[in-house]
mmCIF file of C-alpha atoms and ligand atoms in Angstrom:
data_model
loop_
_atom_site.group_PDB
_atom_site.id
_atom_site.type_symbol
_atom_site.label_atom_id
_atom_site.label_comp_id
_atom_site.label_asym_id
_atom_site.label_seq_id
_atom_site.Cartn_x
_atom_site.Cartn_y
_atom_site.Cartn_z
ATOM 1 C CA MET A 1 0.016 -0.030 0.021
ATOM 2 C CA GLU A 2 1.283 3.448 -0.793
ATOM 3 C CA ASP A 3 2.124 5.688 2.199
ATOM 4 C CA ARG A 4 -0.009 8.871 2.023
ATOM 5 C CA GLY A 5 0.610 9.931 5.618
ATOM 6 C CA PHE A 6 2.719 12.617 7.084
ATOM 7 C CA ASP A 7 6.495 12.481 8.040
ATOM 8 C CA LEU A 8 6.280 14.335 11.240
ATOM 9 C CA GLU A 9 9.315 12.728 12.767
ATOM 10 C CA GLY A 10 11.418 13.668 9.710
ATOM 11 C CA ARG A 11 10.275 17.304 10.042
ATOM 12 C CA LEU A 12 11.065 17.357 13.692
ATOM 13 C CA ASP A 13 14.524 15.782 13.068
ATOM 14 C CA ALA A 14 15.265 18.580 10.555
ATOM 15 C CA LEU A 15 14.434 21.204 13.142
ATOM 16 C CA VAL A 16 16.830 19.553 15.644
ATOM 17 C CA GLU A 17 19.521 19.376 12.977
ATOM 18 C CA HIS A 18 19.239 23.119 12.222
ATOM 19 C CA ASP A 19 19.059 24.269 15.863
ATOM 20 C CA LEU A 20 15.503 25.349 15.385
ATOM 21 C CA LYS A 21 13.550 23.022 17.503
ATOM 22 C CA ARG A 22 11.579 24.609 20.376
ATOM 23 C CA SER A 23 9.963 23.040 23.420
ATOM 24 C CA LEU A 24 7.385 23.974 26.093
ATOM 25 C CA ALA A 25 8.815 24.573 29.586
ATOM 26 C CA PRO A 26 6.052 25.458 32.156
ATOM 27 C CA ALA A 27 6.459 28.176 34.819
ATOM 28 C CA ASP A 28 4.707 28.300 38.144
ATOM 29 C CA ARG A 29 3.330 31.874 37.569
ATOM 30 C CA VAL A 30 3.507 34.878 35.199
ATOM 31 C CA ALA A 31 5.656 37.344 37.102
ATOM 32 C CA GLU A 32 9.183 38.792 37.162
ATOM 33 C CA ARG A 33 10.629 35.645 38.695
ATOM 34 C CA GLY A 34 9.435 32.088 38.844
ATOM 35 C CA TYR A 35 10.198 28.330 38.968
ATOM 36 C CA PHE A 36 10.453 26.527 35.662
ATOM 37 C CA ALA A 37 10.180 22.922 34.670
ATOM 38 C CA SER A 38 12.305 21.280 32.022
ATOM 39 C CA PRO A 39 10.452 20.371 28.701
ATOM 40 C CA SER A 40 8.246 17.507 29.967
ATOM 41 C CA GLY A 41 6.804 16.047 26.773
ATOM 42 C CA GLY A 42 3.710 13.932 27.925
ATOM 43 C CA GLU A 43 4.989 13.619 31.459
ATOM 44 C CA LEU A 44 3.692 15.781 34.386
ATOM 45 C CA PRO A 45 6.240 18.616 34.690
ATOM 46 C CA VAL A 46 8.470 18.961 37.804
ATOM 47 C CA LEU A 47 9.431 22.543 38.616
ATOM 48 C CA ASP A 48 13.163 23.144 39.108
ATOM 49 C CA SER A 49 14.205 24.031 42.631
ATOM 50 C CA GLU A 50 15.854 27.202 41.731
ATOM 51 C CA GLU A 51 13.899 30.383 41.091
ATOM 52 C CA ALA A 52 14.873 32.208 37.933
ATOM 53 C CA LEU A 53 14.542 35.927 37.022
ATOM 54 C CA VAL A 54 12.412 36.385 33.911
ATOM 55 C CA PHE A 55 13.391 39.025 31.371
ATOM 56 C CA ALA A 56 11.355 37.343 28.717
ATOM 57 C CA SER A 57 7.798 38.404 29.230
ATOM 58 C CA ASN A 58 5.549 40.961 27.495
ATOM 59 C CA ASN A 59 3.906 41.653 30.974
ATOM 60 C CA TYR A 60 5.694 44.962 30.528
ATOM 61 C CA LEU A 61 4.023 46.722 33.468
ATOM 62 C CA GLY A 62 4.205 43.623 35.751
ATOM 63 C CA LEU A 63 0.488 43.913 36.244
ATOM 64 C CA THR A 64 -0.321 40.171 35.908
ATOM 65 C CA ALA A 65 0.614 39.865 39.568
ATOM 66 C CA ASP A 66 -1.096 43.074 40.703
ATOM 67 C CA LYS A 67 -3.841 42.387 43.243
ATOM 68 C CA ARG A 68 -6.144 45.011 41.792
ATOM 69 C CA VAL A 69 -6.097 43.430 38.362
ATOM 70 C CA GLN A 70 -6.512 39.952 39.828
ATOM 71 C CA ASP A 71 -9.452 41.162 42.007
ATOM 72 C CA ALA A 72 -11.119 42.775 38.914
ATOM 73 C CA ALA A 73 -10.903 39.407 37.083
ATOM 74 C CA ARG A 74 -12.100 37.493 40.123
ATOM 75 C CA GLN A 75 -15.003 39.872 40.621
ATOM 76 C CA ALA A 76 -16.189 39.714 36.960
ATOM 77 C CA GLY A 77 -15.926 35.897 37.116
ATOM 78 C CA ALA A 78 -18.123 35.841 40.180
ATOM 79 C CA THR A 79 -20.727 38.429 39.043
ATOM 80 C CA VAL A 80 -20.817 38.252 35.228
ATOM 81 C CA GLY A 81 -19.518 34.804 34.576
ATOM 82 C CA THR A 82 -16.242 32.930 33.810
ATOM 83 C CA GLY A 83 -16.999 32.778 30.110
ATOM 84 C CA ALA A 84 -19.132 34.878 27.641
ATOM 85 C CA GLY A 85 -21.108 31.809 26.673
ATOM 86 C CA ALA A 86 -21.748 33.005 23.103
ATOM 87 C CA SER A 87 -20.679 35.382 20.381
ATOM 88 C CA ARG A 88 -20.950 39.045 21.439
ATOM 89 C CA LEU A 89 -23.654 39.312 18.713
ATOM 90 C CA VAL A 90 -25.808 36.570 20.321
ATOM 91 C CA THR A 91 -25.858 36.773 24.124
ATOM 92 C CA GLY A 92 -22.077 37.207 24.949
ATOM 93 C CA ASP A 93 -22.083 41.009 25.054
ATOM 94 C CA THR A 94 -21.797 42.284 28.703
ATOM 95 C CA LEU A 95 -21.286 45.637 30.487
ATOM 96 C CA VAL A 96 -17.762 44.568 31.281
ATOM 97 C CA HIS A 97 -17.007 44.380 27.523
ATOM 98 C CA GLN A 98 -18.587 47.842 26.979
ATOM 99 C CA ASP A 99 -16.699 49.377 29.850
ATOM 100 C CA LEU A 100 -13.336 48.108 28.464
ATOM 101 C CA GLU A 101 -14.228 49.370 24.990
ATOM 102 C CA ARG A 102 -15.200 52.723 26.358
ATOM 103 C CA LEU A 103 -11.816 53.076 28.224
ATOM 104 C CA LEU A 104 -9.837 51.891 25.218
ATOM 105 C CA ALA A 105 -11.610 54.468 22.949
ATOM 106 C CA GLU A 106 -10.875 57.222 25.456
ATOM 107 C CA THR A 107 -7.184 56.285 25.754
ATOM 108 C CA LYS A 108 -6.801 56.027 21.920
ATOM 109 C CA GLY A 109 -8.742 59.215 21.343
ATOM 110 C CA THR A 110 -11.269 57.526 18.920
ATOM 111 C CA ASP A 111 -14.976 57.319 18.668
ATOM 112 C CA ARG A 112 -15.225 53.723 19.718
ATOM 113 C CA ALA A 113 -13.267 50.545 20.237
ATOM 114 C CA LEU A 114 -14.013 46.787 19.883
ATOM 115 C CA ALA A 115 -12.551 43.913 21.744
ATOM 116 C CA PHE A 116 -11.672 40.606 20.044
ATOM 117 C CA SER A 117 -10.637 37.354 21.661
ATOM 118 C CA SER A 118 -6.924 37.917 20.614
ATOM 119 C CA GLY A 119 -4.735 40.338 18.912
ATOM 120 C CA TYR A 120 -4.246 37.701 16.279
ATOM 121 C CA ALA A 121 -7.984 37.594 15.614
ATOM 122 C CA ALA A 122 -8.212 41.414 15.592
ATOM 123 C CA ASN A 123 -5.501 41.773 12.856
ATOM 124 C CA VAL A 124 -6.853 38.953 10.698
ATOM 125 C CA GLY A 125 -10.471 40.055 11.229
ATOM 126 C CA THR A 126 -9.843 43.788 10.611
ATOM 127 C CA ILE A 127 -7.688 43.463 7.540
ATOM 128 C CA THR A 128 -10.061 40.941 5.882
ATOM 129 C CA ALA A 129 -13.156 43.013 6.762
ATOM 130 C CA LEU A 130 -11.706 46.231 5.181
ATOM 131 C CA GLU A 131 -11.289 44.374 1.892
ATOM 132 C CA PRO A 132 -8.465 46.452 0.678
ATOM 133 C CA ASP A 133 -7.330 46.254 -2.947
ATOM 134 C CA VAL A 134 -3.693 46.869 -2.062
ATOM 135 C CA ILE A 135 -1.831 46.614 1.208
ATOM 136 C CA PHE A 136 1.538 48.182 1.880
ATOM 137 C CA SER A 137 3.189 46.206 4.676
ATOM 138 C CA ASP A 138 6.409 46.680 6.612
ATOM 139 C CA GLU A 139 8.746 43.714 5.855
ATOM 140 C CA ARG A 140 8.929 42.776 9.625
ATOM 141 C CA ASN A 141 5.254 43.074 10.515
ATOM 142 C CA HIS A 142 3.845 40.448 12.962
ATOM 143 C CA ALA A 143 2.742 37.123 11.560
ATOM 144 C CA SER A 144 -0.956 38.065 12.413
ATOM 145 C CA ILE A 145 -0.699 40.985 10.005
ATOM 146 C CA VAL A 146 0.987 38.869 7.400
ATOM 147 C CA ASP A 147 -1.837 36.227 7.722
ATOM 148 C CA GLY A 148 -4.471 38.935 7.533
ATOM 149 C CA CYS A 149 -2.907 40.248 4.257
ATOM 150 C CA ARG A 150 -2.849 36.693 2.900
ATOM 151 C CA LEU A 151 -6.361 35.833 3.829
ATOM 152 C CA SER A 152 -7.813 39.158 2.468
ATOM 153 C CA GLY A 153 -6.482 38.234 -0.973
ATOM 154 C CA ALA A 154 -5.289 41.799 -1.501
ATOM 155 C CA GLU A 155 -2.253 42.464 -3.550
ATOM 156 C CA THR A 156 0.448 43.020 -0.929
ATOM 157 C CA VAL A 157 3.429 45.176 -1.418
ATOM 158 C CA VAL A 158 6.128 44.830 1.235
ATOM 159 C CA TYR A 159 8.354 47.873 1.964
ATOM 160 C CA ASP A 160 11.682 48.059 3.775
ATOM 161 C CA HIS A 161 11.592 47.921 7.563
ATOM 162 C CA CYS A 162 10.695 51.328 9.162
ATOM 163 C CA ASP A 163 11.479 53.148 5.939
ATOM 164 C CA ALA A 164 9.039 55.748 4.802
ATOM 165 C CA ALA A 165 11.029 56.535 1.719
ATOM 166 C CA SER A 166 10.765 52.846 0.620
ATOM 167 C CA LEU A 167 7.037 52.923 1.343
ATOM 168 C CA ARG A 168 6.747 56.123 -0.747
ATOM 169 C CA ALA A 169 8.717 54.616 -3.708
ATOM 170 C CA GLU A 170 6.572 51.462 -3.620
ATOM 171 C CA MET A 171 3.317 53.546 -3.616
ATOM 172 C CA ALA A 172 4.578 55.755 -6.338
ATOM 173 C CA ASP A 173 5.590 52.640 -8.501
ATOM 174 C CA ARG A 174 2.195 51.117 -7.835
ATOM 175 C CA ALA A 175 0.362 54.314 -8.767
ATOM 176 C CA ASP A 176 2.282 54.591 -11.976
ATOM 177 C CA ARG A 177 2.224 50.968 -13.060
ATOM 178 C CA ALA A 178 0.863 51.074 -16.608
ATOM 179 C CA ASP A 179 -0.241 47.542 -16.971
ATOM 180 C CA GLY A 180 -1.852 47.314 -13.496
ATOM 181 C CA PRO A 181 -5.526 47.781 -12.775
ATOM 182 C CA GLY A 182 -4.737 51.436 -12.014
ATOM 183 C CA ALA A 183 -4.804 53.186 -8.749
ATOM 184 C CA ASP A 184 -8.244 55.007 -9.310
ATOM 185 C CA GLY A 185 -11.061 53.723 -7.236
ATOM 186 C CA GLU A 186 -8.874 51.293 -5.405
ATOM 187 C CA SER A 187 -8.583 51.199 -1.581
ATOM 188 C CA TRP A 188 -5.101 51.215 -0.238
ATOM 189 C CA LEU A 189 -4.086 50.294 3.235
ATOM 190 C CA ILE A 190 -0.646 50.868 4.889
ATOM 191 C CA VAL A 191 -0.116 48.533 7.829
ATOM 192 C CA THR A 192 2.593 48.538 10.354
ATOM 193 C CA ASP A 193 3.520 47.426 13.837
ATOM 194 C CA THR A 194 4.446 50.545 15.888
ATOM 195 C CA VAL A 195 6.925 48.866 18.202
ATOM 196 C CA PHE A 196 8.514 45.889 16.578
ATOM 197 C CA SER A 197 8.758 43.036 19.040
ATOM 198 C CA MET A 198 11.930 41.327 17.901
ATOM 199 C CA ASP A 199 13.909 44.450 16.951
ATOM 200 C CA GLY A 200 12.703 47.115 19.507
ATOM 201 C CA THR A 201 12.427 49.540 16.662
ATOM 202 C CA VAL A 202 9.600 52.166 16.326
ATOM 203 C CA ALA A 203 7.876 52.869 13.113
ATOM 204 C CA PRO A 204 8.418 56.388 11.687
ATOM 205 C CA LEU A 205 4.688 57.099 12.095
ATOM 206 C CA GLU A 206 4.535 60.758 11.183
ATOM 207 C CA SER A 207 6.399 60.195 7.908
ATOM 208 C CA ILE A 208 4.162 57.139 7.215
ATOM 209 C CA CYS A 209 1.111 59.363 7.648
ATOM 210 C CA ASP A 210 2.626 62.010 5.353
ATOM 211 C CA VAL A 211 3.094 59.376 2.618
ATOM 212 C CA ALA A 212 -0.405 57.930 3.192
ATOM 213 C CA GLU A 213 -1.957 61.412 2.727
ATOM 214 C CA GLU A 214 -0.049 61.939 -0.415
ATOM 215 C CA PHE A 215 -1.545 58.909 -1.986
ATOM 216 C CA GLY A 216 -4.943 58.911 -0.184
ATOM 217 C CA ALA A 217 -4.286 55.637 1.659
ATOM 218 C CA TRP A 218 -5.417 54.601 5.069
ATOM 219 C CA VAL A 219 -3.010 53.878 7.890
ATOM 220 C CA MET A 220 -3.468 50.845 10.209
ATOM 221 C CA VAL A 221 -1.145 50.418 13.162
ATOM 222 C CA ASP A 222 -0.549 47.513 15.510
ATOM 223 C CA GLU A 223 0.342 48.826 18.974
ATOM 224 C CA ALA A 224 0.521 45.411 20.594
ATOM 225 C CA HIS A 225 3.986 46.248 22.183
ATOM 226 C CA ALA A 226 3.117 49.919 22.822
ATOM 227 C CA THR A 227 -0.420 49.984 24.370
ATOM 228 C CA GLY A 228 -0.285 51.143 27.896
ATOM 229 C CA LEU A 229 3.467 52.213 27.774
ATOM 230 C CA TYR A 230 3.326 55.763 26.368
ATOM 231 C CA ALA A 231 1.521 59.040 26.841
ATOM 232 C CA ASP A 232 -1.298 58.668 29.297
ATOM 233 C CA GLY A 233 -1.411 54.827 28.854
ATOM 234 C CA GLY A 234 -1.652 55.027 24.996
ATOM 235 C CA GLY A 235 0.884 53.874 22.456
ATOM 236 C CA ILE A 236 3.088 55.544 19.821
ATOM 237 C CA VAL A 237 0.014 57.226 18.184
ATOM 238 C CA GLN A 238 -0.663 58.962 21.468
ATOM 239 C CA ALA A 239 3.118 59.708 22.062
ATOM 240 C CA GLU A 240 3.157 61.516 18.729
ATOM 241 C CA GLY A 241 -0.273 62.981 18.757
ATOM 242 C CA LEU A 242 -1.381 61.257 15.470
ATOM 243 C CA GLU A 243 -4.891 60.200 16.433
ATOM 244 C CA ASP A 244 -6.465 62.172 13.643
ATOM 245 C CA ARG A 245 -4.149 60.795 10.927
ATOM 246 C CA VAL A 246 -4.202 57.083 11.774
ATOM 247 C CA HIS A 247 -7.501 55.374 10.743
ATOM 248 C CA VAL A 248 -7.114 52.064 12.581
ATOM 249 C CA GLN A 249 -5.460 51.626 15.841
ATOM 250 C CA LEU A 250 -5.087 48.031 16.925
ATOM 251 C CA GLY A 251 -3.518 46.265 19.792
ATOM 252 C CA THR A 252 -3.543 43.412 22.182
ATOM 253 C CA LEU A 253 -4.717 43.142 25.741
ATOM 254 C CA SER A 254 -2.266 40.319 26.413
ATOM 255 C CA LYS A 255 0.986 42.294 26.977
ATOM 256 C CA ALA A 256 1.210 45.427 29.064
ATOM 257 C CA LEU A 257 -2.487 45.055 29.975
ATOM 258 C CA ALA A 258 -1.872 41.785 31.626
ATOM 259 C CA SER A 259 -4.856 39.998 30.212
ATOM 260 C CA GLN A 260 -5.920 38.177 26.953
ATOM 261 C CA GLY A 261 -7.596 39.553 23.947
ATOM 262 C CA GLY A 262 -7.210 42.134 21.252
ATOM 263 C CA TYR A 263 -8.786 45.478 20.348
ATOM 264 C CA VAL A 264 -9.419 47.824 17.510
ATOM 265 C CA ALA A 265 -10.082 51.613 18.051
ATOM 266 C CA GLY A 266 -11.232 53.997 15.376
ATOM 267 C CA SER A 267 -14.340 55.703 13.883
ATOM 268 C CA ASP A 268 -17.883 54.774 14.687
ATOM 269 C CA ALA A 269 -18.219 53.513 11.114
ATOM 270 C CA LEU A 270 -15.115 51.188 11.410
ATOM 271 C CA VAL A 271 -16.341 49.635 14.579
ATOM 272 C CA GLU A 272 -19.902 49.167 13.187
ATOM 273 C CA LEU A 273 -18.333 47.487 10.151
ATOM 274 C CA LEU A 274 -16.192 45.221 12.257
ATOM 275 C CA VAL A 275 -19.038 44.216 14.452
ATOM 276 C CA ASN A 276 -20.882 43.080 11.270
ATOM 277 C CA GLU A 277 -18.182 41.871 9.011
ATOM 278 C CA ALA A 278 -15.021 40.861 11.030
ATOM 279 C CA ARG A 279 -15.452 37.026 10.942
ATOM 280 C CA PRO A 280 -13.228 36.335 14.082
ATOM 281 C CA PHE A 281 -15.595 38.745 15.921
ATOM 282 C CA VAL A 282 -18.854 37.462 14.516
ATOM 283 C CA PHE A 283 -18.117 33.744 14.565
ATOM 284 C CA SER A 284 -16.219 33.483 17.798
ATOM 285 C CA THR A 285 -17.223 33.499 21.481
ATOM 286 C CA GLY A 286 -16.798 36.876 23.153
ATOM 287 C CA LEU A 287 -13.763 37.587 25.248
ATOM 288 C CA THR A 288 -14.194 36.160 28.753
ATOM 289 C CA PRO A 289 -15.525 38.772 31.108
ATOM 290 C CA MET A 290 -12.750 38.120 33.375
ATOM 291 C CA ALA A 291 -10.176 39.054 30.660
ATOM 292 C CA ALA A 292 -12.202 42.148 29.816
ATOM 293 C CA ALA A 293 -12.288 43.311 33.463
ATOM 294 C CA ALA A 294 -8.533 42.550 34.100
ATOM 295 C CA ALA A 295 -7.612 44.567 30.978
ATOM 296 C CA SER A 296 -9.853 47.504 32.049
ATOM 297 C CA GLU A 297 -8.233 47.606 35.470
ATOM 298 C CA ALA A 298 -4.799 47.281 33.964
ATOM 299 C CA LEU A 299 -5.410 50.075 31.579
ATOM 300 C CA HIS A 300 -6.560 52.268 34.386
ATOM 301 C CA LEU A 301 -3.310 51.494 36.232
ATOM 302 C CA ALA A 302 -1.214 52.060 33.154
ATOM 303 C CA ARG A 303 -2.677 55.472 32.950
ATOM 304 C CA HIS A 304 -2.809 56.389 36.618
ATOM 305 C CA SER A 305 0.028 54.664 38.466
ATOM 306 C CA ASP A 306 3.944 54.938 38.427
ATOM 307 C CA ALA A 307 4.190 51.559 36.601
ATOM 308 C CA ARG A 308 5.245 53.121 33.311
ATOM 309 C CA GLU A 309 7.999 55.210 34.997
ATOM 310 C CA ARG A 310 9.411 52.176 36.783
ATOM 311 C CA LEU A 311 9.567 50.236 33.445
ATOM 312 C CA TRP A 312 11.357 52.975 31.576
ATOM 313 C CA GLU A 313 13.897 53.386 34.482
ATOM 314 C CA ASN A 314 14.730 49.659 34.170
ATOM 315 C CA VAL A 315 14.976 49.935 30.424
ATOM 316 C CA ALA A 316 17.377 52.808 30.604
ATOM 317 C CA HIS A 317 19.602 51.132 33.330
ATOM 318 C CA LEU A 318 19.767 47.837 31.287
ATOM 319 C CA ARG A 319 20.489 49.491 27.973
ATOM 320 C CA ASP A 320 23.292 51.511 29.546
ATOM 321 C CA GLY A 321 24.689 48.404 31.217
ATOM 322 C CA PHE A 322 24.587 46.211 27.921
ATOM 323 C CA GLU A 323 26.138 48.953 25.843
ATOM 324 C CA SER A 324 28.914 49.523 28.234
ATOM 325 C CA MET A 325 29.749 45.754 28.204
ATOM 326 C CA GLY A 326 30.130 46.124 24.318
ATOM 327 C CA PHE A 327 26.822 44.526 23.267
ATOM 328 C CA GLU A 328 24.967 45.895 20.313
ATOM 329 C CA VAL A 329 21.508 46.831 21.431
ATOM 330 C CA PRO A 330 19.464 48.246 18.429
ATOM 331 C CA GLY A 331 16.062 49.808 18.741
ATOM 332 C CA GLU A 332 14.465 52.603 20.878
ATOM 333 C CA SER A 333 11.803 50.822 22.950
ATOM 334 C CA GLN A 334 11.477 48.821 25.980
ATOM 335 C CA ILE A 335 12.536 45.641 23.997
ATOM 336 C CA LEU A 336 16.243 45.203 24.201
ATOM 337 C CA PRO A 337 17.611 42.797 21.510
ATOM 338 C CA ILE A 338 21.235 41.593 22.213
ATOM 339 C CA VAL A 339 22.195 40.806 18.716
ATOM 340 C CA VAL A 340 25.000 38.219 18.539
ATOM 341 C CA GLY A 341 24.777 36.858 14.926
ATOM 342 C CA ASP A 342 24.699 33.085 14.557
ATOM 343 C CA ARG A 343 22.460 30.464 16.199
ATOM 344 C CA GLU A 344 25.196 28.579 18.179
ATOM 345 C CA ASP A 345 26.261 31.837 19.942
ATOM 346 C CA ALA A 346 22.704 32.847 20.707
ATOM 347 C CA LEU A 347 21.889 29.483 22.010
ATOM 348 C CA ALA A 348 25.142 29.392 24.067
ATOM 349 C CA LEU A 349 24.420 32.801 25.552
ATOM 350 C CA GLU A 350 20.802 31.813 26.338
ATOM 351 C CA ALA A 351 22.120 28.695 28.176
ATOM 352 C CA GLY A 352 24.898 30.730 29.908
ATOM 353 C CA ILE A 353 22.393 33.261 31.413
ATOM 354 C CA ARG A 354 19.988 30.429 32.229
ATOM 355 C CA ASP A 355 22.825 28.718 34.258
ATOM 356 C CA ARG A 356 22.904 31.963 36.196
ATOM 357 C CA ASN A 357 19.112 31.863 36.793
ATOM 358 C CA VAL A 358 18.162 34.510 34.266
ATOM 359 C CA ILE A 359 15.829 33.618 31.521
ATOM 360 C CA ALA A 360 15.614 35.496 28.134
ATOM 361 C CA PRO A 361 15.092 33.579 24.888
ATOM 362 C CA ALA A 362 17.400 33.159 21.862
ATOM 363 C CA ILE A 363 15.563 34.340 18.832
ATOM 364 C CA ARG A 364 16.323 32.504 15.649
ATOM 365 C CA PRO A 365 15.002 32.195 12.063
ATOM 366 C CA PRO A 366 12.332 32.178 10.891
ATOM 367 C CA THR A 367 11.468 34.824 13.500
ATOM 368 C CA VAL A 368 14.621 36.954 12.586
ATOM 369 C CA PRO A 369 16.663 36.898 9.461
ATOM 370 C CA GLU A 370 19.688 34.377 9.376
ATOM 371 C CA GLY A 371 22.838 35.917 10.835
ATOM 372 C CA THR A 372 21.004 38.310 13.216
ATOM 373 C CA CYS A 373 20.192 35.805 15.972
ATOM 374 C CA ARG A 374 19.698 37.601 19.360
ATOM 375 C CA ILE A 375 18.661 37.345 22.936
ATOM 376 C CA ARG A 376 15.509 39.322 23.470
ATOM 377 C CA VAL A 377 15.629 41.033 26.834
ATOM 378 C CA ALA A 378 12.300 42.467 28.093
ATOM 379 C CA PRO A 379 12.315 44.017 31.541
ATOM 380 C CA THR A 380 9.124 44.785 33.383
ATOM 381 C CA ALA A 381 8.094 47.460 35.841
ATOM 382 C CA ALA A 382 8.053 44.762 38.515
ATOM 383 C CA HIS A 383 11.833 44.112 38.460
ATOM 384 C CA ASP A 384 13.600 45.939 41.145
ATOM 385 C CA ARG A 385 17.164 47.329 41.063
ATOM 386 C CA ASN A 386 18.669 44.091 42.335
ATOM 387 C CA ASP A 387 16.989 42.099 39.581
ATOM 388 C CA VAL A 388 18.380 44.516 36.913
ATOM 389 C CA VAL A 389 21.893 44.232 38.402
ATOM 390 C CA ALA A 390 21.680 40.407 38.493
ATOM 391 C CA CYS A 391 20.558 40.330 34.941
ATOM 392 C CA LEU A 392 23.548 42.466 33.748
ATOM 393 C CA GLU A 393 25.897 40.318 35.824
ATOM 394 C CA ALA A 394 24.655 37.141 34.202
ATOM 395 C CA PHE A 395 25.111 38.582 30.770
ATOM 396 C CA GLN A 396 28.627 39.837 31.573
ATOM 397 C CA ALA A 397 29.684 36.349 32.905
ATOM 398 C CA ALA A 398 27.962 34.346 30.172
ATOM 399 C CA GLY A 399 29.097 36.644 27.425
ATOM 400 C CA THR A 400 32.592 36.241 28.552
ATOM 401 C CA GLU A 401 32.324 32.469 28.877
ATOM 402 C CA VAL A 402 30.973 32.173 25.301
ATOM 403 C CA GLY A 403 33.711 34.518 23.920
ATOM 404 C CA LEU A 404 31.255 37.346 22.915
ATOM 405 C CA LEU A 405 32.820 40.033 25.149
HETATM 406 C C1 LIG B 501 2.803 42.876 16.952
HETATM 407 C C2 LIG B 501 1.823 41.905 17.461
HETATM 408 N N1 LIG B 501 0.529 41.788 17.006
HETATM 409 C C3 LIG B 501 -0.246 41.013 17.335
HETATM 410 C C4 LIG B 501 0.036 39.934 18.276
HETATM 411 C C5 LIG B 501 -1.033 38.905 18.697
HETATM 412 O O1 LIG B 501 -1.640 39.258 19.809
HETATM 413 P P1 LIG B 501 -2.281 38.115 20.734
HETATM 414 O O2 LIG B 501 -1.130 37.531 21.440
HETATM 415 O O3 LIG B 501 -3.197 38.908 21.593
HETATM 416 O O4 LIG B 501 -2.943 37.217 19.844
HETATM 417 C C6 LIG B 501 1.271 39.898 18.746
HETATM 418 C C7 LIG B 501 1.808 38.969 19.749
HETATM 419 O O5 LIG B 501 1.390 38.005 20.245
HETATM 420 C C8 LIG B 501 2.174 40.934 18.374
HETATM 421 O O6 LIG B 501 3.534 40.902 18.743
#
């Protein structure tokens, strides 16, 4: 009989051979330090006896462990329910969802906002619902944007990372193309992350808006790694005062907002369209009320506590420390990529800091281009001065051991 099955072992062996195989390693909690278990496969995991410092979480404001956020989730679970029970359009819409959306719209300076069950769903649902003819997408945009572009069936033009001149050239080229369908009557969408999660870079938003206006295109931004961290708890759009020039502001509730879910903020018409046409919104159970309530409380704290200040102090201290050791740390955000080059060095450095009880992941292809492997260091507001010093000391010792310093 012919074999028409799938060679899964072969594919896994190839990943191992190329230093690309990843494994699950459970932690006891989501916080600035914790106990971890070795990859357990099918067995019940056993937590290691040593506590490690975690510089590898997108819990940027450290709010997953905040009692006020936990209480908000607990209370919503007890009073509203642990699950929404249905799509928002059926019976899954609650006051907790509406409250979150009101607060998000206020923070983002828009008419309205809409919560999705994940940031991934928000990107895929929004891009497909807009039905753009042409999308201009930064080459390093998140996978959920890439998947949204693919699923929308739009012609997708990729421009150079964070390069408004490249974007302009691509738009001019597309507008001039004689044998194309022509730009008249088409809808054009520019889409970009604002803070890039693996590079720490920040999109040149004002210049992108200038180019968009020149060609009559819309701008959609993904503020997943910025929401909660900038001006008044907003993102880069708020930091740069671009609310009136960006048409779609999207983000996640799962990073600084310490919860789960995604959101889109924009005009009344945009939100009404998404409520009706975004398939991951229409055909998926509403966000759990506990996640909505936790995110609301976290957003309130992002706006009205000193958490942002504490995060940015840690970022400045770490960046200074890494750079004075001689590491290259590109970007200009809270994400600190320690670029080391090849996979072996990145994996050796990851293991070296792990031996010193500091956890930060080696990032390899396909997440980043070949030859630019790195350790992604992400501090949180919950790390104290001693944690930051311990992290720097681990990198100094491991970097020397591996021969990188
Ligand atoms: C830029 C960006 N957009 C979207 C997402 C997806 O968000 P979520 O985890 O809520 O699905 C992520 C990461 O997870 C991200 O980094």
